[in-house]
Short mmCIF file of C-alpha atoms in Angstrom, two decimals:
data_model
loop_
_atom_site.label_atom_id
_atom_site.label_comp_id
_atom_site.label_asym_id
_atom_site.label_seq_id
_atom_site.Cartn_x
_atom_site.Cartn_y
_atom_site.Cartn_z
CA THR A 1 0.00 0.00 0.00
CA ASP A 2 0.96 3.66 -0.18
CA PHE A 3 1.57 3.62 3.55
CA GLU A 4 4.31 1.01 3.10
CA ARG A 5 6.32 2.99 0.57
CA SER A 6 9.34 4.93 1.74
CA LEU A 7 8.64 8.62 1.09
CA SER A 8 11.88 10.05 2.41
CA ARG A 9 15.22 8.85 3.67
CA GLY A 10 18.02 10.33 5.73
CA ARG A 11 21.35 9.26 7.15
CA PHE A 12 23.50 10.52 9.99
CA LYS A 13 26.68 9.47 11.74
CA LEU A 14 27.49 9.65 15.44
CA SER A 15 30.91 9.44 17.02
CA THR A 16 32.08 9.50 20.63
CA SER A 17 35.15 11.29 21.92
CA ASP A 18 37.95 9.25 23.48
CA ASP A 19 38.17 11.82 26.29
CA ALA A 20 36.14 11.03 29.41
CA VAL A 21 33.90 13.78 30.77
CA GLY A 22 34.33 12.54 34.32
CA ALA A 23 31.16 14.18 35.66
CA PRO A 24 27.39 14.17 35.15
CA ILE A 25 25.75 17.01 33.23
CA PHE A 26 22.89 19.10 34.63
CA TYR A 27 20.69 20.61 31.96
CA ARG A 28 17.21 21.84 31.10
CA ASP A 29 14.98 19.96 28.68
CA VAL A 30 12.71 22.58 27.07
CA PRO A 31 9.94 21.88 24.51
CA LEU A 32 9.92 24.22 21.52
CA PRO A 33 8.89 26.77 20.36
CA PHE A 34 9.35 29.49 22.97
CA LEU A 35 5.75 30.76 22.94
CA HIS A 36 4.52 27.22 23.61
CA VAL A 37 6.70 26.67 26.66
CA LEU A 38 5.91 30.17 27.97
CA THR A 39 2.35 29.00 28.59
CA ASN A 40 3.39 25.45 29.57
CA LEU A 41 6.16 26.01 32.12
CA GLN A 42 5.42 22.71 33.85
CA SER A 43 6.51 20.85 30.71
CA ILE A 44 10.16 21.81 31.35
CA ARG A 45 12.33 19.04 32.79
CA TRP A 46 15.63 19.51 34.64
CA ARG A 47 17.84 16.46 34.15
CA LEU A 48 21.15 15.13 35.46
CA GLY A 49 23.04 12.35 33.74
CA ASP A 50 26.27 11.01 32.31
CA VAL A 51 27.07 11.31 28.62
CA SER A 52 26.48 7.56 28.40
CA SER A 53 22.93 7.88 29.78
CA TYR A 54 20.29 6.87 27.26
CA LYS A 55 17.66 8.85 29.17
CA PRO A 56 19.10 10.89 32.05
CA PRO A 57 16.85 10.94 35.13
CA THR A 58 14.65 13.94 35.84
CA LEU A 59 15.52 15.83 39.04
CA LEU A 60 13.11 18.74 38.94
CA THR A 61 9.61 18.99 37.47
CA GLU A 62 6.34 20.86 37.88
CA MET A 63 7.92 24.27 38.44
CA LYS A 64 5.08 26.77 38.14
CA VAL A 65 7.45 29.68 37.52
CA CYS A 66 10.15 30.17 34.92
CA GLY A 67 13.64 29.07 35.98
CA ASN A 68 16.60 29.39 33.66
CA CYS A 69 20.26 30.47 33.88
CA HIS A 70 21.92 28.33 36.53
CA SER A 71 25.44 27.84 37.85
CA PHE A 72 27.26 25.83 40.51
CA THR A 73 30.19 26.49 42.81
CA SER A 74 33.43 24.78 41.77
CA ASP A 75 32.84 21.90 44.21
CA GLY A 76 29.29 21.37 42.92
CA GLY A 77 27.93 21.94 46.42
CA THR A 78 25.83 25.05 45.78
CA LEU A 79 23.29 25.74 43.04
CA ALA A 80 22.21 29.24 42.01
CA MET A 81 19.42 29.85 39.48
CA ASP A 82 17.15 32.53 38.02
CA VAL A 83 13.52 32.07 39.06
CA ASP A 84 10.48 34.30 38.53
CA TYR A 85 9.30 33.85 42.10
CA GLY A 86 6.38 35.92 43.39
CA SER A 87 5.97 37.76 40.07
CA ASP A 88 9.41 39.30 40.61
CA LYS A 89 11.56 38.97 37.49
CA GLY A 90 14.60 39.80 39.61
CA SER A 91 14.19 36.76 41.88
CA TYR A 92 17.13 34.40 42.30
CA VAL A 93 17.44 31.19 44.33
CA ILE A 94 20.66 29.99 46.02
CA SER A 95 20.69 26.59 47.67
CA GLU A 96 23.11 24.01 49.00
CA VAL A 97 22.85 20.75 47.09
CA GLU A 98 21.52 17.97 49.30
CA HIS A 99 20.03 14.51 48.82
CA GLN A 100 16.69 16.28 48.62
CA THR A 101 17.15 19.93 47.67
CA ILE A 102 14.23 22.21 48.47
CA LEU A 103 14.15 25.51 46.56
CA GLY A 104 12.13 27.38 49.17
CA LYS A 105 11.22 31.00 49.80
CA ASP A 106 13.95 31.31 52.43
CA LYS A 107 16.58 30.73 49.74
CA VAL A 108 15.35 33.43 47.34
CA ILE A 109 16.94 36.87 46.94
CA SER A 110 15.89 39.63 44.55
CA TRP A 111 18.20 41.65 42.35
CA SER A 112 15.47 44.31 42.48
CA ASP A 113 16.66 45.08 46.02
CA TYR A 114 19.72 46.83 44.59
CA ARG A 115 18.77 50.54 44.72
CA ARG A 116 15.07 49.71 44.71
CA GLU A 117 14.41 53.40 45.34
CA ASP A 118 15.44 54.13 41.73
CA LYS A 119 12.17 52.47 40.63
CA GLU A 120 13.84 50.99 37.56
CA PRO A 121 12.97 47.49 36.35
CA THR A 122 15.52 44.78 37.03
CA PHE A 123 15.34 41.32 35.50
CA GLY A 124 18.69 40.03 36.79
CA LEU A 125 19.67 37.85 33.85
CA LEU A 126 22.77 35.76 33.09
CA SER A 127 23.92 35.61 36.71
CA GLN A 128 26.76 33.42 38.00
CA ILE A 129 27.85 32.31 41.46
CA SER A 130 31.53 32.63 42.38
CA PRO A 131 33.67 29.46 42.56
CA ASP A 132 33.83 29.64 46.38
CA GLY A 133 30.10 30.41 46.71
CA ARG A 134 30.42 33.70 48.59
CA TYR A 135 29.35 36.03 45.77
CA VAL A 136 26.88 36.08 42.91
CA ILE A 137 27.17 38.56 40.05
CA SER A 138 24.40 39.56 37.67
CA THR A 139 23.18 42.09 35.11
CA VAL A 140 20.75 44.51 36.81
CA LYS A 141 18.97 47.75 35.87
CA ASP A 142 18.73 45.85 32.63
CA ARG A 143 16.59 45.75 29.52
CA SER A 144 16.78 43.15 26.79
CA VAL A 145 15.40 42.66 23.34
CA PHE A 146 13.32 39.62 24.27
CA ALA A 147 10.91 38.98 21.41
CA PRO A 148 9.24 35.79 20.12
CA VAL A 149 10.18 34.66 16.61
CA ASP A 150 8.01 32.47 14.39
CA ASP A 151 10.65 29.78 13.96
CA LEU A 152 10.69 26.36 15.60
CA PHE A 153 14.44 26.18 16.27
CA TYR A 154 15.28 29.86 16.93
CA SER A 155 11.99 30.95 18.41
CA GLN A 156 13.12 34.08 20.22
CA ARG A 157 15.53 36.98 19.76
CA PHE A 158 17.14 37.76 23.07
CA PHE A 159 20.07 40.01 23.96
CA PRO A 160 20.61 42.76 26.59
CA VAL A 161 20.83 46.39 25.47
CA THR A 162 21.22 48.08 28.89
CA GLY A 163 22.53 46.91 32.24
CA ILE A 164 25.34 47.06 34.79
CA LEU A 165 27.04 44.33 36.83
CA VAL A 166 26.01 44.06 40.47
CA VAL A 167 27.35 41.68 43.12
CA TYR A 168 25.49 40.06 46.01
CA ASP A 169 27.64 39.15 49.01
CA ARG A 170 26.07 36.09 50.67
CA GLN A 171 28.12 36.70 53.82
CA THR A 172 27.09 40.31 54.46
CA LYS A 173 23.75 40.15 52.54
CA ASP A 174 24.75 43.34 50.69
CA PHE A 175 24.31 44.30 47.01
CA PHE A 176 26.88 46.53 45.34
CA ALA A 177 27.81 47.58 41.81
CA LEU A 178 31.19 46.36 40.58
CA PRO A 179 33.36 49.44 39.84
CA GLY A 180 34.55 49.33 36.24
CA ALA A 181 31.54 47.30 35.11
CA ASP A 182 28.84 49.76 36.20
CA ASP A 183 29.09 52.42 33.48
CA ARG A 184 25.55 53.35 32.39
CA GLN A 185 26.85 54.30 28.93
CA TYR A 186 27.34 50.60 28.26
CA VAL A 187 25.47 47.36 28.60
CA GLN A 188 27.59 45.02 30.73
CA SER A 189 26.31 41.48 30.89
CA ASN A 190 27.03 37.75 30.76
CA PRO A 191 29.72 37.79 33.54
CA VAL A 192 31.83 34.68 34.30
CA TRP A 193 34.37 34.06 37.07
CA SER A 194 37.88 32.74 36.62
CA PRO A 195 38.49 29.51 38.58
CA ASP A 196 40.34 31.41 41.33
CA GLY A 197 37.56 34.02 41.59
CA LYS A 198 39.98 36.90 41.00
CA THR A 199 38.99 37.85 37.45
CA LEU A 200 35.75 38.31 35.58
CA LEU A 201 35.06 38.24 31.87
CA PHE A 202 31.90 39.90 30.57
CA ALA A 203 30.25 41.05 27.36
CA ARG A 204 30.06 44.82 26.75
CA SER A 205 28.56 47.10 24.14
CA LYS A 206 27.29 50.65 23.83
CA CYS A 207 24.00 51.05 25.67
CA TYR A 208 20.86 51.30 23.52
CA LYS A 209 17.50 52.69 24.65
CA LEU A 210 14.55 51.05 22.92
CA PRO A 211 12.64 54.03 21.47
CA ASN A 212 9.37 52.18 20.77
CA LEU A 213 9.03 50.39 24.11
CA LYS A 214 5.40 50.45 25.31
CA ASP A 215 5.61 48.76 28.73
CA PRO A 216 8.93 49.23 30.59
CA SER A 217 7.80 46.79 33.31
CA SER A 218 7.43 43.86 30.90
CA ALA A 219 10.39 41.56 30.23
CA LEU A 220 8.91 40.43 26.93
CA VAL A 221 8.59 42.89 24.04
CA THR A 222 6.72 42.60 20.77
CA ARG A 223 8.48 42.34 17.45
CA GLU A 224 6.97 45.69 16.48
CA GLU A 225 8.59 47.38 19.49
CA VAL A 226 12.05 46.28 18.33
CA SER A 227 11.46 46.24 14.58
CA GLU A 228 14.83 47.92 13.95
CA PHE A 229 16.49 44.60 14.90
CA PHE A 230 14.23 42.65 12.56
CA GLU A 231 13.00 44.41 9.43
CA GLY A 232 15.34 47.36 10.06
CA GLY A 233 18.46 45.20 9.89
CA LYS A 234 20.14 46.96 12.84
CA LYS A 235 23.04 44.98 14.32
CA PHE A 236 24.13 44.83 17.95
CA ARG A 237 27.59 43.50 18.70
CA PHE A 238 29.43 42.70 21.93
CA ASP A 239 33.10 42.67 22.89
CA ILE A 240 34.45 40.54 25.73
CA TYR A 241 36.14 42.51 28.50
CA SER A 242 38.26 41.45 31.46
CA ILE A 243 38.19 43.03 34.91
CA ALA A 244 39.78 42.25 38.27
CA PHE A 245 37.28 41.45 41.02
CA ASN A 246 39.68 42.79 43.67
CA ASP A 247 37.47 41.71 46.62
CA GLY A 248 34.58 43.67 45.13
CA LYS A 249 36.54 46.85 44.46
CA GLY A 250 36.72 46.14 40.71
CA GLY A 251 39.16 47.93 38.47
CA GLU A 252 39.77 49.10 34.91
CA PRO A 253 37.97 46.95 32.31
CA THR A 254 40.16 45.93 29.37
CA PRO A 255 39.05 44.41 26.06
CA LEU A 256 40.13 40.79 25.66
CA HIS A 257 42.39 40.62 22.63
CA GLY A 258 41.01 38.14 20.11
CA ALA A 259 37.43 38.47 21.38
CA SER A 260 36.88 42.19 20.86
CA ASP A 261 36.97 44.89 18.17
CA ASN A 262 36.75 42.32 15.37
CA GLY A 263 33.52 43.33 13.61
CA LYS A 264 31.70 40.41 15.25
CA SER A 265 29.60 39.84 18.34
CA ASN A 266 31.57 38.00 21.04
CA TYR A 267 29.91 36.50 24.12
CA PHE A 268 29.55 33.53 26.53
CA PRO A 269 33.22 33.20 27.56
CA ARG A 270 33.98 30.12 29.67
CA PHE A 271 37.27 29.52 31.52
CA SER A 272 38.90 26.10 31.51
CA PRO A 273 39.20 24.60 35.03
CA ASP A 274 42.93 25.45 35.14
CA GLY A 275 42.23 29.03 34.02
CA LYS A 276 44.54 28.82 31.00
CA TRP A 277 41.95 28.79 28.21
CA VAL A 278 38.71 30.47 27.25
CA VAL A 279 36.05 29.17 24.90
CA PHE A 280 33.60 31.80 23.65
CA CYS A 281 30.89 32.30 21.05
CA GLN A 282 31.11 34.54 18.02
CA SER A 283 28.35 35.53 15.62
CA ASP A 284 27.61 38.34 13.21
CA SER A 285 25.28 40.09 15.65
CA PHE A 286 23.25 39.83 18.89
CA MET A 287 23.86 37.17 21.57
CA LEU A 288 21.60 34.24 22.46
CA LEU A 289 20.13 31.75 19.97
CA ARG A 290 22.12 32.76 16.91
CA PRO A 291 22.12 30.25 14.01
CA ASP A 292 25.67 31.33 13.07
CA SER A 293 27.05 31.15 16.63
CA THR A 294 30.50 29.52 16.43
CA LEU A 295 32.83 28.33 19.21
CA TYR A 296 36.40 29.63 19.40
CA ILE A 297 39.17 28.80 21.86
CA MET A 298 42.17 30.93 22.87
CA PRO A 299 44.45 31.65 25.86
CA SER A 300 42.49 33.27 28.70
CA ALA A 301 44.81 36.29 28.73
CA GLY A 302 43.95 36.93 25.07
CA GLY A 303 45.52 35.85 21.82
CA THR A 304 44.62 34.47 18.44
CA PRO A 305 41.33 32.54 18.61
CA ARG A 306 41.08 29.15 16.90
CA LYS A 307 37.80 27.91 15.47
CA MET A 308 36.99 24.64 17.20
CA ARG A 309 36.61 21.46 15.17
CA CYS A 310 33.45 20.50 17.07
CA ASN A 311 31.37 23.24 15.39
CA PHE A 312 28.41 22.33 13.22
CA SER A 313 27.84 24.69 10.29
CA ASP A 314 24.90 27.10 10.77
CA LYS A 315 23.59 25.16 13.77
CA MET A 316 24.03 27.48 16.78
CA ASN A 317 27.09 26.19 18.60
CA SER A 318 26.56 27.62 22.08
CA TRP A 319 25.69 27.00 25.77
CA HIS A 320 29.04 25.25 26.19
CA SER A 321 30.66 24.30 29.47
CA TRP A 322 33.93 22.67 30.51
CA SER A 323 34.03 19.33 32.29
CA PRO A 324 35.75 19.49 35.71
CA ASN A 325 38.71 17.51 34.33
CA GLY A 326 39.17 20.04 31.53
#
């Protein structure tokens, strides 16, 4: 019958690296497209498993709020994660990892508490906890182009256009801006710690005010509100900068040679566990969910970046992380 005929055929090849990962991977399993999951948050699954796992076990389900960017301390003992708790887009949960980890109200902070008297919206995106667990750093006083796209695989356009870096000290319970990464002329975002906690890399670009924004309190914007980045063809590119943490005193930010001033958008730097190397993303424009996002590796102090052999052509190579064994 017609149902028994082969109508299409495909072939693919899989290979496995000889290098052992040496650790399980914690990740989020998100149904696509973005607009679907936005109204079906409970369909998201948080999983933990080895590379060899056929179906890694689910650790966290039925979250009724959005949870996304997450990071761990270097010993894996503390988890920190963005959550939209209590209708506060600036909410953030920090919890010790236990046999049964409860993400309760007592473990939630809010980035909105930094200079709340300014009455500016804060969404607190792309945060990261320090290797020793004392500090968390995030983008605050921020605004992003965060618009749905009618595409199954790249179903949103998302990149920050304003924001400064602010630190939360878990010991003193204080919030403070990091000097050198708090210039309101620029958007400073996507911070990452060096393994020793002494240096930060972050993405920086000239600040851009969205002229057609209708609701400043909403994280999500319509395509019409940011049409210059769609039909208008406007580009937005980031350079990666380095700054000393200096126990919270900051310092002079310097562009990272090889990941800045190259006519491309550079973002998502990740240090190797020994601190010697950095892998980062590069695309023509913007930041998250870019079809042309390509991984490059270079010395962490700067140098000539090398395109990694693991890249797939035009398939968004991104959201990378190093295994603990490097």
